[in-house]
């Protein structure tokens, strides 16, 4: 692979639909001195979906300890680490000052938005959606078959595969990429910020693993973004180099700060976490640690050390782009982080956490049943009184009247938009309301 093409990788165009309903890139002028990347950050920060992250589980659902991380505080911390890494690495690469600033801000935007598609209760919510879809494949297939010739709509079996493997990464891309239109208030981020977001450049039908970053219905937007960024060599999709920074920043926060939360929750022993932190350091002796310092002190030291190590390794990887595809396996620093991630899995066996997630499964299924009962009858011209009550309780009559003619695929995605946008507490309240 040749040297990285930074002018193309920092492409700040956005998507819009042409007269044929197809996504195209265009330059959206910003009022100076605001840059397109700054606009991306502000679009996310001032949005309702971003604010709702404060009510979504990071690791510990409905925690009684007020100062453990939620998805919002996690995203803010990821953004700081991601932006710091981007600034350091691009400065080492001697990019132009404007490119350093742009790369830093695009990574910050991607980090802020990386969890915006996550459902309530985190990964437990993803599993609940996947299980519900698996149990309703026939009914969902029948619903999608109502309009198989809808324009720009993939085959029903492809859409079902998206939902069977429902992934918050793909939901985030859907929300952050789609052009603002009558379909709803989406973010329409720049191509560079979207590129820095995409960790798994594939759809559900193109992978045997569980993770993907693009729904079939979003594929035209995905292709447009990847082509604009020059990430389609030989007709295949490759990752944006900045996406590694976003992923690393997420992993650092996920592993390091979440361990501190587990101590505060009384799940992990402070001495054990202190030992894990010391194993993360490249050279523990360099800190000259005496006694048993507070976990918070070690956490800060570990994050600083990890950022220094990753800066060196990423700089070399960016200078030799062919090594990026194997970076996770060849990076000594990332290997140390993966060891901590494996050790940390014992937290997921905590009885209180498991009990809350079991309870959440029941709430998810009840809410999905209610929404699907309304969705499958969305084009019924003579709803019963009971149907009318459920319409008011879910989408609202005005919303249904405005978009009633939309395709079945559009309505299924909208159903999941509504549900994944709920906070943990609201999902619980909604479920209790229809119990």
Tab-separated table of C-alpha atoms in Angstrom:
chain	number	residue	atom	x	y	z
A	1	UNK	CA	0.000	0.000	0.000
A	2	UNK	CA	1.234	3.484	-0.816
A	3	UNK	CA	1.573	6.283	1.731
A	4	UNK	CA	-1.686	7.372	3.287
A	5	UNK	CA	-3.579	9.954	1.233
A	6	UNK	CA	-4.489	12.382	4.025
A	7	UNK	CA	-6.298	15.005	1.889
A	8	UNK	CA	-8.704	12.269	0.769
A	9	UNK	CA	-8.897	10.564	4.169
A	10	UNK	CA	-9.917	13.911	5.715
A	11	UNK	CA	-12.682	14.433	3.133
A	12	UNK	CA	-15.182	16.750	4.833
A	13	UNK	CA	-18.073	16.379	2.382
A	14	UNK	CA	-21.475	15.211	3.615
A	15	UNK	CA	-24.216	13.065	2.105
A	16	UNK	CA	-27.491	14.134	0.592
A	17	UNK	CA	-30.027	12.458	-1.687
A	18	UNK	CA	-30.180	13.388	-5.367
A	19	UNK	CA	-33.394	13.546	-7.373
A	20	UNK	CA	-33.272	9.771	-7.887
A	21	UNK	CA	-33.121	9.203	-4.128
A	22	UNK	CA	-29.476	8.093	-4.217
A	23	UNK	CA	-26.832	9.373	-1.775
A	24	UNK	CA	-24.178	11.705	-3.174
A	25	UNK	CA	-21.392	13.713	-1.534
A	26	UNK	CA	-21.476	17.485	-1.464
A	27	UNK	CA	-19.649	20.292	0.286
A	28	UNK	CA	-21.723	21.884	3.013
A	29	UNK	CA	-20.318	25.363	3.734
A	30	UNK	CA	-19.760	26.232	7.393
A	31	UNK	CA	-19.708	29.720	8.822
A	32	UNK	CA	-16.091	30.651	9.546
A	33	UNK	CA	-14.313	30.028	11.816
A	34	UNK	CA	-16.280	26.817	12.451
A	35	UNK	CA	-14.870	23.847	10.535
A	36	UNK	CA	-16.854	20.841	9.256
A	37	UNK	CA	-15.305	18.626	11.961
A	38	UNK	CA	-16.324	21.097	14.670
A	39	UNK	CA	-19.833	21.095	13.228
A	40	UNK	CA	-19.881	17.291	13.522
A	41	UNK	CA	-18.973	17.504	17.205
A	42	UNK	CA	-21.644	20.102	17.901
A	43	UNK	CA	-24.313	18.163	16.000
A	44	UNK	CA	-23.657	15.204	18.282
A	45	UNK	CA	-23.226	17.035	21.592
A	46	UNK	CA	-26.402	19.095	21.228
A	47	UNK	CA	-28.559	16.118	20.185
A	48	UNK	CA	-31.180	14.265	22.204
A	49	UNK	CA	-29.716	10.796	21.419
A	50	UNK	CA	-26.384	11.919	22.878
A	51	UNK	CA	-28.029	13.277	26.022
A	52	UNK	CA	-29.938	10.025	26.461
A	53	UNK	CA	-26.634	8.165	26.770
A	54	UNK	CA	-26.601	9.461	30.357
A	55	UNK	CA	-29.408	7.000	31.077
A	56	UNK	CA	-27.853	4.007	29.313
A	57	UNK	CA	-25.728	1.274	30.847
A	58	UNK	CA	-21.989	1.270	30.309
A	59	UNK	CA	-21.364	-1.944	32.289
A	60	UNK	CA	-23.464	-1.751	35.461
A	61	UNK	CA	-27.219	-1.332	34.753
A	62	UNK	CA	-29.259	0.915	37.028
A	63	UNK	CA	-26.293	1.225	39.393
A	64	UNK	CA	-26.992	2.426	42.929
A	65	UNK	CA	-23.580	4.153	42.981
A	66	UNK	CA	-24.133	7.503	41.278
A	67	UNK	CA	-20.590	8.105	40.074
A	68	UNK	CA	-19.930	4.970	38.004
A	69	UNK	CA	-19.741	5.450	34.253
A	70	UNK	CA	-22.750	5.551	31.985
A	71	UNK	CA	-22.599	5.650	28.186
A	72	UNK	CA	-22.394	9.450	28.183
A	73	UNK	CA	-19.449	9.810	30.571
A	74	UNK	CA	-17.775	6.876	28.815
A	75	UNK	CA	-18.165	8.579	25.427
A	76	UNK	CA	-16.789	11.875	26.745
A	77	UNK	CA	-13.710	10.133	28.112
A	78	UNK	CA	-13.208	8.116	24.916
A	79	UNK	CA	-13.350	11.386	22.974
A	80	UNK	CA	-10.601	12.942	25.086
A	81	UNK	CA	-8.289	9.952	24.691
A	82	UNK	CA	-9.069	9.569	20.987
A	83	UNK	CA	-8.442	13.241	20.269
A	84	UNK	CA	-5.206	13.126	22.268
A	85	UNK	CA	-3.961	10.131	20.310
A	86	UNK	CA	-4.905	11.712	16.977
A	87	UNK	CA	-3.120	14.940	17.818
A	88	UNK	CA	0.052	13.142	18.909
A	89	UNK	CA	0.211	10.685	16.018
A	90	UNK	CA	-0.523	13.182	13.253
A	91	UNK	CA	2.028	15.608	14.731
A	92	UNK	CA	4.631	12.830	14.642
A	93	UNK	CA	3.725	12.270	10.989
A	94	UNK	CA	4.467	15.959	10.337
A	95	UNK	CA	1.091	16.649	8.744
A	96	UNK	CA	0.143	20.238	8.005
A	97	UNK	CA	-1.292	22.083	11.048
A	98	UNK	CA	-4.761	22.235	9.471
A	99	UNK	CA	-4.671	18.471	8.844
A	100	UNK	CA	-3.592	17.771	12.423
A	101	UNK	CA	-6.513	19.837	13.707
A	102	UNK	CA	-8.962	18.213	11.299
A	103	UNK	CA	-7.837	14.661	12.120
A	104	UNK	CA	-8.031	15.377	15.852
A	105	UNK	CA	-11.567	16.759	15.614
A	106	UNK	CA	-12.848	14.037	13.266
A	107	UNK	CA	-11.628	11.384	15.710
A	108	UNK	CA	-13.232	13.293	18.567
A	109	UNK	CA	-16.548	13.356	16.698
A	110	UNK	CA	-16.322	9.624	15.963
A	111	UNK	CA	-15.561	8.880	19.623
A	112	UNK	CA	-18.452	10.996	20.845
A	113	UNK	CA	-20.833	9.188	18.506
A	114	UNK	CA	-19.464	5.653	18.692
A	115	UNK	CA	-22.094	4.432	21.207
A	116	UNK	CA	-25.016	6.528	20.015
A	117	UNK	CA	-26.666	3.469	18.436
A	118	UNK	CA	-26.409	1.284	21.517
A	119	UNK	CA	-29.728	0.089	22.975
A	120	UNK	CA	-30.638	0.287	26.671
A	121	UNK	CA	-28.661	-2.089	28.899
A	122	UNK	CA	-25.682	-2.137	26.514
A	123	UNK	CA	-24.713	-5.483	25.023
A	124	UNK	CA	-27.458	-7.206	27.016
A	125	UNK	CA	-29.884	-5.077	24.992
A	126	UNK	CA	-28.310	-6.217	21.723
A	127	UNK	CA	-28.701	-9.859	22.773
A	128	UNK	CA	-32.327	-9.258	23.769
A	129	UNK	CA	-33.130	-7.763	20.354
A	130	UNK	CA	-31.354	-10.608	18.551
A	131	UNK	CA	-33.252	-13.221	20.571
A	132	UNK	CA	-36.613	-11.531	19.939
A	133	UNK	CA	-35.948	-11.327	16.196
A	134	UNK	CA	-34.935	-14.995	16.092
A	135	UNK	CA	-38.276	-15.907	17.682
A	136	UNK	CA	-40.278	-13.753	15.234
A	137	UNK	CA	-38.546	-14.440	11.901
A	138	UNK	CA	-41.697	-15.736	10.191
A	139	UNK	CA	-43.844	-12.787	11.286
A	140	UNK	CA	-41.116	-10.286	10.353
A	141	UNK	CA	-40.628	-11.958	6.968
A	142	UNK	CA	-44.359	-11.808	6.268
A	143	UNK	CA	-44.413	-8.122	7.170
A	144	UNK	CA	-41.442	-7.321	4.909
A	145	UNK	CA	-43.017	-9.254	2.030
A	146	UNK	CA	-45.864	-6.696	1.889
A	147	UNK	CA	-43.824	-4.464	-0.434
A	148	UNK	CA	-40.884	-6.462	-1.844
A	149	UNK	CA	-40.486	-4.038	-4.765
A	150	UNK	CA	-40.055	-0.912	-2.646
A	151	UNK	CA	-37.357	1.301	-4.253
A	152	UNK	CA	-33.832	1.211	-2.759
A	153	UNK	CA	-34.877	-1.639	-0.445
A	154	UNK	CA	-32.717	-4.790	-0.074
A	155	UNK	CA	-34.190	-8.284	-0.211
A	156	UNK	CA	-36.249	-9.235	2.891
A	157	UNK	CA	-33.832	-12.027	3.837
A	158	UNK	CA	-30.936	-9.524	3.922
A	159	UNK	CA	-32.899	-7.159	6.154
A	160	UNK	CA	-33.797	-10.025	8.478
A	161	UNK	CA	-30.126	-10.974	8.737
A	162	UNK	CA	-29.367	-7.410	9.860
A	163	UNK	CA	-31.884	-7.706	12.669
A	164	UNK	CA	-30.887	-11.271	13.612
A	165	UNK	CA	-27.358	-9.932	14.258
A	166	UNK	CA	-28.504	-6.515	15.455
A	167	UNK	CA	-25.416	-4.432	16.269
A	168	UNK	CA	-25.131	-1.035	17.935
A	169	UNK	CA	-22.247	-0.180	15.591
A	170	UNK	CA	-24.500	-0.470	12.540
A	171	UNK	CA	-27.255	1.457	14.314
A	172	UNK	CA	-24.767	4.257	15.100
A	173	UNK	CA	-23.687	4.457	11.451
A	174	UNK	CA	-27.349	4.546	10.377
A	175	UNK	CA	-28.090	7.491	12.668
A	176	UNK	CA	-24.884	9.413	11.981
A	177	UNK	CA	-24.676	9.002	8.201
A	178	UNK	CA	-28.167	9.409	6.835
A	179	UNK	CA	-29.016	12.718	5.181
A	180	UNK	CA	-31.437	14.979	6.972
A	181	UNK	CA	-34.777	14.525	5.238
A	182	UNK	CA	-38.459	14.111	5.941
A	183	UNK	CA	-37.551	10.675	7.326
A	184	UNK	CA	-36.357	12.208	10.572
A	185	UNK	CA	-33.595	14.208	12.208
A	186	UNK	CA	-30.389	12.369	11.416
A	187	UNK	CA	-26.892	13.790	11.886
A	188	UNK	CA	-25.366	13.729	8.379
A	189	UNK	CA	-21.763	13.767	9.587
A	190	UNK	CA	-18.794	14.327	7.294
A	191	UNK	CA	-17.253	11.387	5.473
A	192	UNK	CA	-14.038	11.710	7.504
A	193	UNK	CA	-15.851	11.458	10.847
A	194	UNK	CA	-17.886	8.501	9.595
A	195	UNK	CA	-14.706	6.801	8.373
A	196	UNK	CA	-13.120	7.237	11.798
A	197	UNK	CA	-16.230	5.594	13.295
A	198	UNK	CA	-16.362	2.430	11.157
A	199	UNK	CA	-14.689	-0.436	13.004
A	200	UNK	CA	-16.146	-3.318	10.991
A	201	UNK	CA	-16.345	-2.327	7.286
A	202	UNK	CA	-18.945	-4.909	6.303
A	203	UNK	CA	-22.651	-5.772	6.489
A	204	UNK	CA	-24.303	-8.630	8.372
A	205	UNK	CA	-24.542	-10.848	5.273
A	206	UNK	CA	-20.829	-10.337	4.536
A	207	UNK	CA	-19.516	-11.657	7.849
A	208	UNK	CA	-19.542	-14.905	9.761
A	209	UNK	CA	-18.811	-13.022	12.975
A	210	UNK	CA	-21.353	-11.141	15.056
A	211	UNK	CA	-19.973	-7.645	14.453
A	212	UNK	CA	-20.650	-5.339	11.503
A	213	UNK	CA	-20.968	-1.593	10.940
A	214	UNK	CA	-23.576	-1.271	8.209
A	215	UNK	CA	-27.163	-2.421	7.744
A	216	UNK	CA	-28.151	-3.537	4.238
A	217	UNK	CA	-30.513	-0.573	4.021
A	218	UNK	CA	-27.559	1.752	4.797
A	219	UNK	CA	-25.214	0.161	2.259
A	220	UNK	CA	-25.657	2.854	-0.451
A	221	UNK	CA	-24.575	5.495	2.089
A	222	UNK	CA	-21.735	3.257	3.275
A	223	UNK	CA	-20.427	2.759	-0.256
A	224	UNK	CA	-20.630	6.479	-0.979
A	225	UNK	CA	-18.623	7.311	2.157
A	226	UNK	CA	-15.972	4.659	1.560
A	227	UNK	CA	-15.496	5.706	-2.069
A	228	UNK	CA	-15.163	9.360	-1.086
A	229	UNK	CA	-12.430	8.416	1.398
A	230	UNK	CA	-10.574	6.160	-1.040
A	231	UNK	CA	-11.205	3.047	1.071
A	232	UNK	CA	-12.396	0.713	-1.690
A	233	UNK	CA	-9.219	-0.786	-3.201
A	234	UNK	CA	-9.943	-3.644	-5.616
A	235	UNK	CA	-13.644	-3.366	-4.843
A	236	UNK	CA	-13.262	-4.304	-1.172
A	237	UNK	CA	-13.721	-2.111	1.898
A	238	UNK	CA	-10.784	-1.265	4.164
A	239	UNK	CA	-10.710	0.555	7.495
A	240	UNK	CA	-9.937	4.237	7.801
A	241	UNK	CA	-6.611	4.582	9.671
A	242	UNK	CA	-8.224	6.954	12.167
A	243	UNK	CA	-10.753	4.264	13.097
A	244	UNK	CA	-7.948	2.429	14.919
A	245	UNK	CA	-7.553	5.455	17.189
A	246	UNK	CA	-11.277	5.473	17.944
A	247	UNK	CA	-11.234	1.753	18.745
A	248	UNK	CA	-8.115	2.014	20.922
A	249	UNK	CA	-9.562	4.951	22.873
A	250	UNK	CA	-12.737	2.922	23.440
A	251	UNK	CA	-10.742	-0.116	24.580
A	252	UNK	CA	-8.653	1.950	27.003
A	253	UNK	CA	-11.753	3.386	28.646
A	254	UNK	CA	-13.669	0.122	28.514
A	255	UNK	CA	-10.883	-1.774	30.257
A	256	UNK	CA	-9.182	0.734	32.510
A	257	UNK	CA	-11.932	3.023	33.810
A	258	UNK	CA	-14.500	0.240	34.045
A	259	UNK	CA	-12.160	-1.668	36.394
A	260	UNK	CA	-12.218	1.342	38.691
A	261	UNK	CA	-16.029	1.276	38.592
A	262	UNK	CA	-16.011	-2.391	39.589
A	263	UNK	CA	-13.962	-1.483	42.678
A	264	UNK	CA	-16.441	1.269	43.581
A	265	UNK	CA	-19.296	-1.230	43.170
A	266	UNK	CA	-17.593	-3.718	45.466
A	267	UNK	CA	-17.311	-6.305	42.672
A	268	UNK	CA	-13.508	-6.355	42.346
A	269	UNK	CA	-10.922	-6.144	45.084
A	270	UNK	CA	-8.810	-2.993	44.955
A	271	UNK	CA	-5.581	-4.970	45.307
A	272	UNK	CA	-6.472	-7.152	42.311
A	273	UNK	CA	-7.201	-4.129	40.109
A	274	UNK	CA	-3.972	-2.486	41.273
A	275	UNK	CA	-2.106	-5.612	40.151
A	276	UNK	CA	-3.859	-5.581	36.775
A	277	UNK	CA	-2.988	-1.916	36.274
A	278	UNK	CA	0.698	-2.531	36.989
A	279	UNK	CA	0.719	-5.320	34.393
A	280	UNK	CA	-0.495	-2.803	31.804
A	281	UNK	CA	2.498	-0.515	32.246
A	282	UNK	CA	5.356	-0.850	29.796
A	283	UNK	CA	7.870	-0.326	32.631
A	284	UNK	CA	6.270	-0.415	36.111
A	285	UNK	CA	9.594	0.470	37.743
A	286	UNK	CA	9.636	3.827	35.997
A	287	UNK	CA	6.779	5.119	38.174
A	288	UNK	CA	8.713	4.322	41.370
A	289	UNK	CA	5.473	3.399	43.109
A	290	UNK	CA	5.678	3.094	46.862
A	291	UNK	CA	3.111	1.415	49.071
A	292	UNK	CA	-0.413	0.975	47.730
A	293	UNK	CA	-1.446	4.129	45.843
A	294	UNK	CA	-5.148	4.793	45.191
A	295	UNK	CA	-6.666	3.044	42.188
A	296	UNK	CA	-7.519	6.461	40.701
A	297	UNK	CA	-3.829	7.445	40.745
A	298	UNK	CA	-2.793	4.237	38.981
A	299	UNK	CA	-5.650	4.579	36.496
A	300	UNK	CA	-4.375	8.006	35.419
A	301	UNK	CA	-0.798	6.720	35.193
A	302	UNK	CA	-1.871	3.706	33.140
A	303	UNK	CA	-3.869	5.799	30.655
A	304	UNK	CA	-0.912	8.147	30.175
A	305	UNK	CA	1.472	5.241	29.651
A	306	UNK	CA	-0.864	3.518	27.193
A	307	UNK	CA	-1.252	6.719	25.178
A	308	UNK	CA	2.531	7.141	24.986
A	309	UNK	CA	3.050	3.558	23.846
A	310	UNK	CA	0.203	3.626	21.317
A	311	UNK	CA	1.493	6.922	19.910
A	312	UNK	CA	4.824	5.298	19.050
A	313	UNK	CA	3.281	2.125	17.622
A	314	UNK	CA	0.543	3.872	15.612
A	315	UNK	CA	2.993	6.341	14.111
A	316	UNK	CA	5.029	3.452	12.733
A	317	UNK	CA	1.892	1.670	11.533
A	318	UNK	CA	0.700	4.775	9.688
A	319	UNK	CA	4.113	5.089	8.043
A	320	UNK	CA	3.739	1.466	6.898
A	321	UNK	CA	-0.023	1.172	6.185
A	322	UNK	CA	0.229	-2.467	5.108
A	323	UNK	CA	0.743	-3.358	8.786
A	324	UNK	CA	-2.533	-1.802	9.944
A	325	UNK	CA	-4.660	-4.880	9.215
A	326	UNK	CA	-2.585	-6.907	11.700
A	327	UNK	CA	-1.958	-4.076	14.161
A	328	UNK	CA	-4.200	-5.487	16.892
A	329	UNK	CA	-2.232	-8.750	16.897
A	330	UNK	CA	1.248	-7.263	16.531
A	331	UNK	CA	0.954	-4.288	18.896
A	332	UNK	CA	2.525	-5.206	22.277
A	333	UNK	CA	0.486	-2.475	23.950
A	334	UNK	CA	-2.804	-3.723	22.532
A	335	UNK	CA	-1.916	-7.247	23.612
A	336	UNK	CA	-1.465	-6.038	27.193
A	337	UNK	CA	-4.840	-4.330	26.955
A	338	UNK	CA	-6.467	-7.500	25.608
A	339	UNK	CA	-5.127	-9.414	28.609
A	340	UNK	CA	-6.854	-6.969	30.942
A	341	UNK	CA	-10.045	-7.270	28.905
A	342	UNK	CA	-10.003	-11.051	29.362
A	343	UNK	CA	-9.375	-10.715	33.106
A	344	UNK	CA	-12.152	-8.158	33.423
A	345	UNK	CA	-14.797	-10.579	32.126
A	346	UNK	CA	-15.317	-11.892	35.647
A	347	UNK	CA	-17.278	-8.686	36.319
A	348	UNK	CA	-20.020	-9.935	33.997
A	349	UNK	CA	-20.702	-12.828	36.379
A	350	UNK	CA	-21.710	-10.491	39.198
A	351	UNK	CA	-25.054	-11.730	40.567
A	352	UNK	CA	-26.675	-8.293	40.835
A	353	UNK	CA	-25.686	-7.437	37.253
A	354	UNK	CA	-26.970	-10.775	35.923
A	355	UNK	CA	-30.269	-10.380	37.812
A	356	UNK	CA	-30.886	-6.919	36.317
A	357	UNK	CA	-30.034	-8.129	32.815
A	358	UNK	CA	-32.416	-11.085	33.138
A	359	UNK	CA	-35.127	-8.647	34.152
A	360	UNK	CA	-34.207	-6.443	31.193
A	361	UNK	CA	-34.713	-9.357	28.763
A	362	UNK	CA	-38.365	-9.600	29.813
A	363	UNK	CA	-38.832	-5.841	29.466
A	364	UNK	CA	-37.257	-5.831	25.985
A	365	UNK	CA	-39.496	-8.627	24.731
A	366	UNK	CA	-42.615	-6.933	26.092
A	367	UNK	CA	-41.691	-3.585	24.490
A	368	UNK	CA	-40.771	-5.208	21.162
A	369	UNK	CA	-44.022	-7.194	21.159
A	370	UNK	CA	-45.986	-3.981	21.713
A	371	UNK	CA	-44.211	-1.982	19.033
A	372	UNK	CA	-44.408	-4.787	16.493
A	373	UNK	CA	-48.114	-5.243	17.122
A	374	UNK	CA	-48.548	-1.611	16.093
A	375	UNK	CA	-46.002	-1.732	13.258
A	376	UNK	CA	-47.441	-4.775	11.510
A	377	UNK	CA	-50.865	-3.027	11.378
A	378	UNK	CA	-49.436	0.353	10.454
A	379	UNK	CA	-51.314	0.557	7.131
A	380	UNK	CA	-54.630	-0.615	8.541
A	381	UNK	CA	-57.252	1.979	7.696
A	382	UNK	CA	-59.737	0.803	10.351
A	383	UNK	CA	-57.770	0.205	13.576
A	384	UNK	CA	-59.664	-1.016	16.615
A	385	UNK	CA	-59.920	1.064	19.779
A	386	UNK	CA	-57.176	-1.072	21.326
A	387	UNK	CA	-54.978	-0.485	18.250
A	388	UNK	CA	-55.535	3.273	18.541
A	389	UNK	CA	-54.474	3.243	22.187
A	390	UNK	CA	-51.281	1.370	21.335
A	391	UNK	CA	-50.582	3.744	18.448
A	392	UNK	CA	-50.771	6.684	20.820
A	393	UNK	CA	-48.586	4.932	23.391
A	394	UNK	CA	-45.845	3.985	20.895
A	395	UNK	CA	-45.278	6.217	17.857
A	396	UNK	CA	-48.106	8.674	18.300
A	397	UNK	CA	-50.963	9.159	15.850
A	398	UNK	CA	-49.406	12.183	14.167
A	399	UNK	CA	-46.152	10.354	13.408
A	400	UNK	CA	-48.011	7.375	11.963
A	401	UNK	CA	-50.219	9.593	9.801
A	402	UNK	CA	-47.179	11.419	8.421
A	403	UNK	CA	-45.193	8.299	7.472
A	404	UNK	CA	-47.885	5.658	6.997
A	405	UNK	CA	-47.003	5.147	3.322
A	406	UNK	CA	-43.371	4.286	4.041
A	407	UNK	CA	-42.077	0.803	3.220
A	408	UNK	CA	-42.157	-2.122	5.637
A	409	UNK	CA	-38.337	-2.026	5.899
A	410	UNK	CA	-38.483	1.675	6.814
A	411	UNK	CA	-41.007	0.968	9.548
A	412	UNK	CA	-39.000	-1.909	11.026
A	413	UNK	CA	-35.891	0.261	11.216
A	414	UNK	CA	-37.967	3.032	12.746
A	415	UNK	CA	-39.289	0.593	15.332
A	416	UNK	CA	-35.739	-0.251	16.345
A	417	UNK	CA	-34.809	3.463	16.257
A	418	UNK	CA	-37.494	4.124	18.865
A	419	UNK	CA	-36.531	1.211	21.096
A	420	UNK	CA	-32.739	1.560	20.909
A	421	UNK	CA	-33.160	5.259	21.656
A	422	UNK	CA	-34.771	4.513	25.029
A	423	UNK	CA	-32.860	4.839	28.284
A	424	UNK	CA	-32.673	1.900	30.709
A	425	UNK	CA	-35.234	3.489	33.025
A	426	UNK	CA	-37.631	4.481	30.221
A	427	UNK	CA	-37.589	0.949	28.784
A	428	UNK	CA	-38.571	-0.295	32.234
A	429	UNK	CA	-41.360	2.283	32.601
A	430	UNK	CA	-42.694	1.648	29.097
A	431	UNK	CA	-42.761	-2.087	29.739
A	432	UNK	CA	-44.597	-1.634	33.035
A	433	UNK	CA	-47.117	0.561	31.241
A	434	UNK	CA	-48.214	-2.252	28.929
A	435	UNK	CA	-47.861	-5.088	31.435
